Amino acid sequence: MSTRALPCFAPLTLLLACTGADGPVAAKGGADSAADSGAGGADSDANGDGEGEGGGPDGPVIWGEVQACPSPLPSPTYVEHGADLGFLPRQEDDGSHLAGSSLAVEDLDQDGDLDIVQTILGSPMTVYWQTSGSYLAEPVGPVAERGRLTLEDVDQDGAVDLMAGPIWWRSEPGGLGGQAAVRGFPTTLHPMDMMASDFNGDALIDYFAVVSSPTTDAEDRRDAALYADGADSFSVAPIEGPDGTGNAAQGSLVDWDGDGDLDVYLTNDMGAFYGGNRLYQADDGVFSSVSATGCLPTFAGMAHTFGDYDRDGDEDIFIGGTLDSVLLRREETGGCVDFSAPLAADPLAARDPRSNPMVWATSFLDFDNDGRLDILASEGDLYHAPGSGGITLPAYEAPIDLLQQQEDGRFLNVGAALGLAETGSHRAVLAEDLNGDGVQELLVADVDEPLRVYMSTGCTAAAWLRVEAPPHTTVTVEAGGGVWTAVTRRERGVGAAGPSAVHIGLGDVAEVDRVVLRPLQGEPLELAGPFSPRRTLRWAP
């Protein structure tokens, strides 16, 4: 095991040392008076520790301290620290096209620090424990090719556990519990991606298996819902019909129709052979394939991400694939319109198609906190020399794309200019504020190289609000005459999982007027302001 010091990295209780933030705001008077708490939260409590709690039957609402930025940068820039921090390259070369596929960020040992997990096919899954300013690398064991990481409280003890396919490790104080298989999980399924939730409302954790098995019979390629029966077994409900088969790349849980049931959006690779993207709509937990005009393109799609880039209140979709990527704007009619070309939102448009360019993973984020969603996308495909591992195509040295949304809504690729200069064959991406300066760090997996960790070099004058809430909570923030909408979810894109939280950039907003938290089911919670941004809000109903 090895340990490396982190550049100003600390849990929330120590963030003031990193950011130079002011102390607790007074509980009376001014914009941060008692009204700041809405349903009971506050800037400081009787002990003056900067975290207030309240909310009554709606559960505790906890406000973190306001994080000041005494020396703001005109724009965030990044420095890559992956190797410096002790992240390891792949240990063995097994010739797989899918290597380096998965990342997870979560406080797995329950010490208040965010830990990082990486799987690289041909290497042991490694947990990088973050403790008081350093990382400690612990190899956990091999993970199969299809063992993309996800996060879920499998045993429902209140702590988020780590999953790789149907294998899970219990989150425990001080580390992870032993490896265990989800009991009764059918061995005939070949999930490329798995998502967990209580789909049918019986208080048991169910699963949705996004299946990729193109060499088998069509019957074995059907995606399926798995409903727990409470006796360590599952009833399997395959999705019937031609839309239930394919070569799946990624699935996401989304309440597509706003009825309180989780639906599934799926990106399908090699669309010319296996059909386009798919939407499985749920009705009382029973999934069926449905159409959505313009939202289910047919091409070699690899990755997708959801986010309200146009701030009209519903989530739009960015899809990365081979030769093309598309930005789909959701319409009031329920369909989608492709705005990739008019908004210059396809990073592959500038690539030579003869190089077989491909976006492997992507995520919406607001890296500069200007209030406009940006797009992070990793490019990469084959990586072996000709003739090695049964692959005869040349290696593909690809960039990392950071598409910054401009004031006119168009996107500009600023990745290399802001420090994302490394090329490689990249896979999973994740955006998460690791050092507490209010700017999201960028994690990018590579097939051969150590995990690329792009740390921000400073904070921004632009404001932000981070909201931690149960998965699939819709967060609406009203401030400065504008409205922002985001949805918490643990899955963050292909092969990536993180805390159930959203980071919302607010631009030059000085006060937040209102926050509304709408859980997937149940009554919403309204927090009436005004209160200060630049802080974390936690809601645990």
Coordinates of C-alpha atoms in Angstrom, one line a residue:
M1 CA 0.0 0.0 0.0
S2 CA 1.2 3.5 -0.7
T3 CA 0.2 7.0 0.5
R4 CA 0.5 10.4 -1.2
A5 CA -0.3 13.9 0.1
L6 CA -3.1 15.7 -1.6
P7 CA -3.1 19.3 -2.7
C8 CA -5.3 20.9 0.0
F9 CA -7.7 18.0 0.3
A10 CA -9.9 17.7 3.4
P11 CA -13.4 16.8 4.6
L12 CA -16.1 19.4 4.9
T13 CA -15.2 20.1 8.5
L14 CA -11.7 21.1 7.5
L15 CA -12.5 23.0 4.3
L16 CA -11.9 26.4 5.8
A17 CA -8.2 25.5 5.9
C18 CA -8.2 25.0 2.2
T19 CA -10.4 27.8 1.0
G20 CA -9.8 30.6 3.5
A21 CA -13.5 30.8 4.1
D22 CA -15.0 33.1 6.6
G23 CA -16.3 31.8 9.9
P24 CA -19.9 31.0 10.7
V25 CA -22.4 33.7 9.7
A26 CA -24.4 35.4 12.4
A27 CA -27.7 33.7 13.2
K28 CA -29.5 37.0 13.5
G29 CA -29.9 39.9 11.1
G30 CA -29.0 40.5 7.5
A31 CA -29.5 38.1 4.6
D32 CA -28.4 35.1 6.7
S33 CA -30.9 35.6 9.5
A34 CA -33.3 32.8 10.8
A35 CA -35.2 32.9 7.5
D36 CA -32.0 31.5 5.9
S37 CA -33.0 28.0 7.1
G38 CA -36.3 27.7 5.3
A39 CA -37.7 24.6 7.0
G40 CA -35.3 24.8 9.9
G41 CA -31.8 24.9 8.5
A42 CA -29.5 27.7 9.7
D43 CA -26.0 29.1 9.1
S44 CA -24.9 28.5 12.6
D45 CA -26.3 26.9 15.7
A46 CA -26.1 27.6 19.4
N47 CA -22.6 26.1 19.4
G48 CA -21.4 28.3 16.6
D49 CA -20.1 25.3 14.6
G50 CA -21.6 26.6 11.3
E51 CA -24.0 23.7 10.7
G52 CA -27.7 24.0 11.6
E53 CA -30.2 21.2 11.6
G54 CA -34.0 21.1 11.3
G55 CA -36.9 20.2 9.1
G56 CA -39.0 18.2 11.6
P57 CA -40.9 15.3 10.0
D58 CA -39.2 16.1 6.6
G59 CA -35.9 15.1 8.1
P60 CA -32.8 17.1 8.9
V61 CA -31.6 19.9 6.7
I62 CA -28.0 20.7 7.3
W63 CA -26.2 23.7 6.0
G64 CA -22.5 23.7 5.5
E65 CA -20.5 26.8 6.2
V66 CA -20.2 29.5 3.5
Q67 CA -16.9 29.1 1.6
A68 CA -15.3 32.4 0.8
C69 CA -13.0 33.0 -2.2
P70 CA -10.6 35.8 -1.3
S71 CA -8.5 35.5 -4.5
P72 CA -10.8 34.3 -7.3
L73 CA -9.4 33.2 -10.6
P74 CA -10.8 34.8 -13.8
S75 CA -11.4 31.2 -15.0
P76 CA -10.7 27.8 -13.5
T77 CA -7.6 26.0 -14.7
Y78 CA -6.4 22.5 -13.9
V79 CA -3.2 20.6 -13.1
E80 CA -3.1 16.8 -13.5
H81 CA -2.0 15.0 -10.3
G82 CA -3.0 11.3 -10.8
A83 CA 0.5 9.8 -10.7
D84 CA 1.6 12.2 -8.0
L85 CA -1.3 11.1 -5.8
G86 CA -0.3 7.4 -6.1
F87 CA -2.8 6.2 -8.7
L88 CA -1.6 3.1 -10.4
P89 CA -1.5 2.2 -14.1
R90 CA -2.8 -1.1 -15.4
Q91 CA -0.8 -4.0 -14.1
E92 CA -1.4 -6.5 -16.9
D93 CA -2.3 -6.3 -20.6
D94 CA -5.1 -8.7 -21.4
G95 CA -6.0 -7.3 -24.8
S96 CA -9.5 -6.1 -23.9
H97 CA -11.2 -3.3 -25.7
L98 CA -13.1 -2.5 -22.5
A99 CA -10.2 -2.1 -20.1
G100 CA -10.1 0.9 -17.7
S101 CA -13.8 1.1 -17.6
S102 CA -15.0 2.2 -14.2
L103 CA -14.7 4.7 -11.4
A104 CA -16.6 5.4 -8.1
V105 CA -16.3 8.2 -5.6
E106 CA -17.9 7.8 -2.2
D107 CA -17.1 7.9 1.6
L108 CA -17.0 4.1 1.8
D109 CA -15.2 3.9 5.2
Q110 CA -17.6 6.5 6.8
D111 CA -14.8 8.8 8.0
G112 CA -16.1 12.0 6.3
D113 CA -13.6 11.9 3.4
L114 CA -14.4 10.9 -0.2
D115 CA -12.6 7.8 -1.3
I116 CA -12.0 6.8 -5.0
V117 CA -12.3 3.3 -6.5
Q118 CA -11.0 2.3 -9.9
T119 CA -11.3 -0.9 -11.9
I120 CA -8.9 -1.6 -14.7
L121 CA -9.4 -4.9 -16.4
G122 CA -6.2 -6.9 -16.0
S123 CA -5.5 -5.3 -12.6
P124 CA -7.1 -5.7 -9.1
M125 CA -9.8 -3.3 -8.3
T126 CA -8.2 -0.7 -6.1
V127 CA -9.7 1.5 -3.4
Y128 CA -7.8 4.7 -2.7
W129 CA -8.7 5.7 0.8
Q130 CA -8.6 9.4 1.5
T131 CA -7.5 10.2 5.1
S132 CA -6.4 13.6 6.4
G133 CA -4.8 14.8 3.3
S134 CA -3.4 11.6 1.7
Y135 CA -4.4 8.6 -0.3
L136 CA -3.8 5.0 0.7
A137 CA -4.1 2.4 -2.1
E138 CA -5.6 -0.9 -1.2
P139 CA -6.0 -3.6 -3.9
V140 CA -9.3 -5.4 -3.3
G141 CA -9.4 -8.1 -5.9
P142 CA -10.1 -8.8 -9.6
V143 CA -13.3 -7.6 -11.2
A144 CA -14.8 -9.1 -14.3
E145 CA -15.0 -7.2 -17.6
R146 CA -18.6 -6.4 -17.1
G147 CA -18.2 -5.3 -13.5
R148 CA -18.9 -1.7 -13.9
L149 CA -19.0 0.1 -10.6
T150 CA -22.2 1.4 -9.0
L151 CA -23.2 2.6 -5.5
E152 CA -26.2 1.4 -3.6
D153 CA -27.2 0.7 0.0
V154 CA -27.6 -3.0 -0.7
D155 CA -28.2 -4.1 2.9
Q156 CA -30.2 -1.0 3.7
D157 CA -28.3 -0.1 6.8
G158 CA -28.0 3.6 5.9
A159 CA -24.5 3.3 4.4
V160 CA -23.8 3.3 0.7
D161 CA -22.1 0.1 -0.5
L162 CA -20.0 -0.6 -3.6
M163 CA -21.2 -2.9 -6.4
A164 CA -19.5 -4.3 -9.5
G165 CA -22.2 -6.2 -11.4
P166 CA -23.9 -8.6 -9.0
I167 CA -20.9 -8.6 -6.6
W168 CA -20.9 -6.1 -3.7
W169 CA -18.8 -5.0 -0.8
R170 CA -20.4 -3.6 2.4
S171 CA -19.4 -0.1 3.4
E172 CA -18.2 -0.2 7.0
P173 CA -16.4 2.2 9.4
G174 CA -12.7 1.7 8.7
G175 CA -13.0 0.0 5.3
L176 CA -15.0 -2.5 3.2
G177 CA -16.5 -5.7 4.2
G178 CA -15.9 -8.9 2.4
Q179 CA -16.9 -9.6 -1.2
A180 CA -20.4 -11.1 -1.5
A181 CA -22.6 -12.0 -4.4
V182 CA -26.1 -10.7 -4.6
R183 CA -28.0 -13.8 -3.5
G184 CA -30.2 -15.4 -6.1
F185 CA -28.9 -13.3 -8.9
P186 CA -29.4 -15.4 -12.1
T187 CA -26.1 -16.5 -13.6
T188 CA -27.6 -16.6 -17.1
L189 CA -27.7 -12.8 -17.4
H190 CA -24.7 -10.9 -18.8
P191 CA -25.1 -7.3 -17.6
M192 CA -22.9 -4.6 -19.1
D193 CA -24.5 -2.2 -16.6
M194 CA -26.6 -2.6 -13.5
M195 CA -28.8 -0.2 -11.7
A196 CA -30.4 -0.7 -8.3
S197 CA -33.6 0.7 -6.8
D198 CA -36.9 -0.3 -5.3
F199 CA -38.8 -0.4 -8.6
N200 CA -42.1 -1.9 -7.4
G201 CA -42.4 -0.1 -4.0
D202 CA -42.1 -3.2 -1.7
A203 CA -39.1 -1.8 0.2
L204 CA -36.7 -4.4 -1.3
I205 CA -33.8 -3.5 -3.5
D206 CA -34.4 -4.6 -7.1
Y207 CA -32.1 -4.4 -10.1
F208 CA -32.2 -3.6 -13.8
A209 CA -29.7 -5.5 -15.9
V210 CA -28.6 -3.7 -19.1
V211 CA -27.4 -6.6 -21.2
S212 CA -24.7 -6.8 -23.8
S213 CA -24.2 -10.2 -25.3
P214 CA -24.1 -9.8 -29.1
T215 CA -22.7 -13.3 -29.8
T216 CA -25.5 -15.1 -28.1
D217 CA -29.1 -15.8 -29.2
A218 CA -31.5 -12.9 -29.2
E219 CA -33.3 -14.4 -26.2
D220 CA -30.2 -14.0 -24.1
R221 CA -29.6 -10.4 -25.2
R222 CA -32.8 -9.1 -23.6
D223 CA -32.5 -6.5 -20.9
A224 CA -34.3 -7.4 -17.8
A225 CA -35.8 -6.2 -14.5
L226 CA -35.0 -8.3 -11.4
Y227 CA -37.5 -8.1 -8.6
A228 CA -36.4 -9.2 -5.1
D229 CA -38.8 -11.5 -3.3
G230 CA -37.4 -11.1 0.2
A231 CA -36.2 -14.7 0.3
D232 CA -32.8 -14.3 -1.4
S233 CA -34.1 -14.8 -4.9
F234 CA -35.4 -12.8 -7.8
S235 CA -38.2 -13.0 -10.4
V236 CA -36.7 -12.1 -13.8
A237 CA -38.8 -10.0 -16.2
P238 CA -37.1 -9.7 -19.6
I239 CA -38.1 -6.9 -21.8
E240 CA -39.9 -8.5 -24.7
G241 CA -39.9 -7.5 -28.4
P242 CA -37.1 -6.3 -30.8
D243 CA -36.4 -3.2 -28.7
G244 CA -35.4 -5.5 -25.8
T245 CA -32.4 -6.9 -27.5
G246 CA -29.1 -5.3 -28.5
N247 CA -25.6 -4.5 -27.6
A248 CA -26.0 -2.2 -24.6
A249 CA -23.3 0.3 -23.6
Q250 CA -24.9 2.3 -20.7
G251 CA -28.2 2.6 -18.9
S252 CA -29.5 5.4 -16.6
L253 CA -32.5 5.6 -14.3
V254 CA -34.7 8.6 -15.0
D255 CA -38.3 9.6 -14.3
W256 CA -38.9 10.3 -18.0
D257 CA -42.6 11.0 -17.7
G258 CA -42.6 12.6 -14.2
D259 CA -45.0 10.0 -12.7
G260 CA -42.8 9.0 -9.8
D261 CA -41.7 5.7 -11.3
L262 CA -38.1 5.2 -12.4
D263 CA -37.7 4.6 -16.1
V264 CA -34.6 3.4 -18.0
Y265 CA -32.8 5.2 -20.8
L266 CA -30.3 3.0 -22.6
T267 CA -27.5 3.7 -25.1
N268 CA -27.0 1.0 -27.6
D269 CA -23.7 0.4 -29.3
M270 CA -23.4 -0.7 -32.9
G271 CA -26.9 0.6 -33.7
A272 CA -26.7 -0.4 -37.4
F273 CA -26.7 -4.1 -36.2
Y274 CA -28.6 -4.0 -33.0
G275 CA -31.0 -1.1 -33.1
G276 CA -31.0 2.4 -31.6
N277 CA -31.1 3.7 -28.1
R278 CA -34.0 2.5 -26.0
L279 CA -36.4 3.8 -23.4
Y280 CA -38.1 1.5 -21.0
Q281 CA -41.0 3.1 -19.2
A282 CA -42.2 1.8 -15.9
D283 CA -45.8 1.5 -14.7
D284 CA -45.9 0.4 -11.1
G285 CA -42.5 -1.1 -11.5
V286 CA -43.2 -3.1 -14.7
F287 CA -41.0 -2.0 -17.6
S288 CA -42.0 -1.9 -21.3
S289 CA -40.2 -0.5 -24.3
V290 CA -41.7 2.8 -25.6
S291 CA -40.9 5.3 -28.4
A292 CA -39.8 8.9 -27.9
T293 CA -39.6 11.0 -31.0
G294 CA -36.1 12.1 -31.7
C295 CA -34.7 10.9 -28.4
L296 CA -33.6 7.4 -29.5
P297 CA -31.0 7.8 -32.2
T298 CA -29.6 4.8 -34.1
F299 CA -25.8 4.9 -34.2
A300 CA -22.8 3.4 -32.4
G301 CA -23.6 5.1 -29.1
M302 CA -21.4 4.5 -26.1
A303 CA -22.3 7.0 -23.4
H304 CA -24.9 9.5 -22.3
T305 CA -25.5 12.1 -19.6
F306 CA -28.6 14.0 -18.4
G307 CA -28.7 17.7 -17.6
D308 CA -30.9 20.8 -18.1
Y309 CA -28.4 22.7 -20.3
D310 CA -31.1 25.2 -21.6
R311 CA -32.6 25.7 -18.1
D312 CA -36.2 25.1 -19.2
G313 CA -36.9 22.8 -16.3
D314 CA -36.4 19.4 -17.9
E315 CA -33.3 17.2 -18.4
D316 CA -31.7 17.1 -21.9
I317 CA -29.4 14.4 -23.1
F318 CA -25.8 14.4 -24.5
I319 CA -24.9 11.1 -26.2
G320 CA -21.3 10.2 -27.2
G321 CA -20.6 7.6 -29.8
T322 CA -18.4 6.6 -32.7
L323 CA -18.0 9.2 -35.5
D324 CA -20.7 11.4 -34.0
S325 CA -22.0 12.8 -30.7
V326 CA -25.4 14.4 -30.3
L327 CA -27.0 17.0 -28.0
L328 CA -30.7 16.3 -27.7
R329 CA -33.0 19.0 -26.3
R330 CA -36.1 17.8 -24.6
E331 CA -39.3 19.4 -25.9
E332 CA -42.6 20.0 -24.2
T333 CA -44.1 17.4 -26.5
G334 CA -42.0 14.8 -24.9
G335 CA -39.7 14.4 -27.9
C336 CA -36.2 15.6 -28.6
V337 CA -34.5 17.9 -31.2
D338 CA -30.8 17.5 -32.1
F339 CA -28.9 20.8 -31.4
S340 CA -25.4 19.4 -31.9
A341 CA -24.6 21.2 -35.1
P342 CA -26.2 24.7 -34.4
L343 CA -24.6 24.7 -30.9
A344 CA -21.2 23.2 -32.0
A345 CA -21.7 20.5 -29.3
D346 CA -20.1 17.6 -31.1
P347 CA -16.4 17.3 -30.3
L348 CA -15.9 14.6 -33.0
A349 CA -17.0 17.0 -35.8
A350 CA -13.4 18.2 -35.9
R351 CA -11.8 14.7 -36.0
D352 CA -10.7 12.8 -39.1
P353 CA -13.4 10.0 -39.5
R354 CA -10.6 7.7 -40.7
S355 CA -9.3 7.5 -37.2
N356 CA -12.6 6.1 -36.0
P357 CA -13.0 8.8 -33.3
M358 CA -15.2 7.8 -30.3
V359 CA -16.5 9.4 -27.2
W360 CA -16.4 6.7 -24.5
A361 CA -17.8 8.6 -21.5
T362 CA -19.4 12.0 -20.8
S363 CA -20.9 14.1 -18.0
F364 CA -22.7 17.5 -17.7
L365 CA -21.1 19.8 -15.2
D366 CA -20.6 23.5 -14.5
F367 CA -16.8 23.7 -14.0
D368 CA -16.6 27.5 -14.0
N369 CA -19.8 28.1 -11.9
D370 CA -21.2 30.6 -14.5
G371 CA -24.7 29.1 -14.3
R372 CA -24.4 27.4 -17.7
L373 CA -23.9 23.6 -18.0
D374 CA -20.8 22.5 -19.8
I375 CA -19.9 19.0 -21.1
L376 CA -16.9 16.8 -20.2
A377 CA -16.2 14.0 -22.7
S378 CA -13.4 11.4 -22.9
E379 CA -12.3 10.2 -26.3
G380 CA -10.5 7.0 -27.0
D381 CA -10.8 3.7 -28.7
L382 CA -8.2 1.0 -29.5
Y383 CA -4.8 1.2 -27.8
H384 CA -2.7 -1.8 -28.8
A385 CA 0.1 -1.9 -31.4
P386 CA -0.9 -3.7 -34.6
G387 CA -1.2 -7.5 -34.1
S388 CA -1.3 -7.4 -30.3
G389 CA -4.1 -9.0 -28.4
G390 CA -5.9 -10.0 -31.5
I391 CA -6.5 -6.4 -32.5
T392 CA -5.0 -5.1 -35.7
L393 CA -6.0 -1.5 -35.8
P394 CA -3.5 1.2 -34.8
A395 CA -3.6 2.8 -31.4
Y396 CA -5.8 5.9 -31.0
E397 CA -4.2 8.8 -29.0
A398 CA -7.3 10.9 -28.2
P399 CA -7.9 14.2 -26.3
I400 CA -10.1 15.0 -23.4
D401 CA -12.9 17.4 -24.3
L402 CA -14.2 20.1 -22.1
L403 CA -17.0 21.9 -23.9
Q404 CA -17.7 25.3 -22.3
Q405 CA -21.2 26.7 -22.9
Q406 CA -21.0 30.3 -24.0
E407 CA -23.4 33.1 -23.4
D408 CA -25.1 32.5 -26.7
G409 CA -25.6 28.8 -25.9
R410 CA -22.9 27.5 -28.2
F411 CA -20.1 25.3 -26.9
L412 CA -16.4 25.9 -27.2
N413 CA -13.8 23.2 -26.6
V414 CA -11.4 24.6 -23.9
G415 CA -10.0 21.4 -22.5
A416 CA -6.4 21.8 -23.7
A417 CA -6.3 25.5 -22.9
L418 CA -7.3 24.9 -19.3
G419 CA -4.8 22.1 -18.6
L420 CA -6.5 18.9 -19.9
A421 CA -3.6 18.4 -22.4
E422 CA -2.9 14.7 -22.0
T423 CA -3.9 12.3 -24.8
G424 CA -4.6 8.6 -24.5
S425 CA -7.4 6.1 -24.8
H426 CA -9.7 7.4 -22.1
R427 CA -12.7 5.8 -20.5
A428 CA -14.9 6.8 -17.5
V429 CA -15.2 10.4 -16.4
L430 CA -16.4 11.9 -13.2
A431 CA -16.7 15.5 -11.9
E432 CA -16.6 16.0 -8.2
D433 CA -15.4 18.8 -5.9
L434 CA -12.6 16.9 -4.1
N435 CA -10.7 19.8 -2.4
G436 CA -13.6 21.9 -1.3
D437 CA -12.9 25.1 -3.2
G438 CA -16.2 25.1 -5.0
V439 CA -14.8 24.0 -8.3
Q440 CA -15.4 20.5 -9.5
E441 CA -12.3 18.3 -10.0
L442 CA -12.2 16.2 -13.2
L443 CA -11.4 12.4 -13.0
V444 CA -10.7 10.7 -16.3
A445 CA -9.8 7.0 -16.6
D446 CA -7.2 5.8 -19.1
V447 CA -6.7 2.3 -20.4
D448 CA -2.9 2.2 -19.7
E449 CA -2.0 5.3 -17.7
P450 CA -2.8 6.1 -14.0
L451 CA -6.2 7.7 -13.4
R452 CA -5.9 11.3 -14.5
V453 CA -7.0 13.6 -11.6
Y454 CA -7.3 17.2 -12.7
M455 CA -7.3 19.4 -9.6
S456 CA -8.5 22.9 -9.8
T457 CA -5.9 25.6 -9.1
G458 CA -8.2 27.9 -7.3
C459 CA -11.8 29.1 -6.7
T460 CA -14.1 31.4 -8.7
A461 CA -15.9 34.6 -7.9
A462 CA -19.0 32.9 -9.4
A463 CA -21.3 31.4 -6.8
W464 CA -22.4 27.8 -6.4
L465 CA -24.6 25.5 -4.3
R466 CA -24.0 21.8 -3.7
V467 CA -27.1 19.8 -2.7
E468 CA -26.9 16.3 -1.2
A469 CA -30.2 14.5 -1.2
P470 CA -31.7 11.0 -1.8
P471 CA -31.2 9.7 -5.4
H472 CA -33.6 11.1 -8.0
T473 CA -34.5 14.2 -6.0
T474 CA -35.3 17.1 -8.3
V475 CA -33.5 20.2 -7.0
T476 CA -34.9 23.6 -8.1
V477 CA -32.9 26.7 -7.1
E478 CA -34.3 30.2 -7.6
A479 CA -31.9 33.1 -7.3
G480 CA -31.2 36.5 -9.0
G481 CA -34.3 36.2 -11.2
G482 CA -33.1 32.8 -12.6
V483 CA -34.1 29.2 -12.1
W484 CA -31.8 26.1 -12.1
T485 CA -33.0 22.5 -12.1
A486 CA -30.9 19.4 -11.5
V487 CA -31.6 15.8 -10.4
T488 CA -29.5 13.8 -7.9
R489 CA -28.3 10.4 -9.0
R490 CA -25.5 8.1 -8.1
E491 CA -24.8 6.9 -11.6
R492 CA -22.8 9.6 -13.4
G493 CA -22.3 8.2 -16.9
V494 CA -20.8 5.1 -18.4
G495 CA -18.8 3.3 -15.8
A496 CA -18.9 6.1 -13.2
A497 CA -20.7 6.5 -9.9
G498 CA -20.6 9.2 -7.2
P499 CA -22.4 10.7 -4.3
S500 CA -26.1 11.4 -4.7
A501 CA -25.6 15.1 -5.1
V502 CA -25.7 18.0 -7.6
H503 CA -23.4 20.9 -8.0
I504 CA -25.1 24.0 -9.4
G505 CA -23.2 27.0 -10.6
L506 CA -25.0 30.3 -9.9
G507 CA -22.9 32.9 -11.7
D508 CA -22.9 36.4 -10.0
V509 CA -25.8 35.5 -7.7
A510 CA -25.3 36.9 -4.2
E511 CA -28.4 35.4 -2.5
V512 CA -30.5 32.4 -3.0
D513 CA -34.2 33.1 -2.9
R514 CA -35.6 29.6 -2.7
V515 CA -34.7 25.9 -2.9
V516 CA -37.3 23.2 -3.6
L517 CA -36.4 19.5 -3.1
R518 CA -38.8 17.1 -4.8
P519 CA -38.2 13.5 -4.0
L520 CA -39.2 10.8 -6.4
Q521 CA -42.2 10.0 -4.2
G522 CA -43.6 12.0 -1.3
E523 CA -44.1 15.6 -0.6
P524 CA -41.6 18.3 -1.7
L525 CA -39.6 20.4 0.8
E526 CA -39.4 24.1 0.3
L527 CA -36.6 26.2 1.8
A528 CA -37.4 29.9 1.7
G529 CA -34.5 32.3 1.7
P530 CA -32.8 34.6 1.3
F531 CA -29.6 32.7 2.2
S532 CA -26.0 32.7 1.1
P533 CA -24.7 30.4 -1.7
R534 CA -21.1 28.9 -1.8
R535 CA -22.0 26.0 0.5
T536 CA -23.3 22.5 0.8
L537 CA -26.9 21.7 1.7
R538 CA -27.7 18.2 3.0
W539 CA -31.2 16.7 3.2
A540 CA -31.8 13.3 4.8
P541 CA -35.6 12.7 4.9

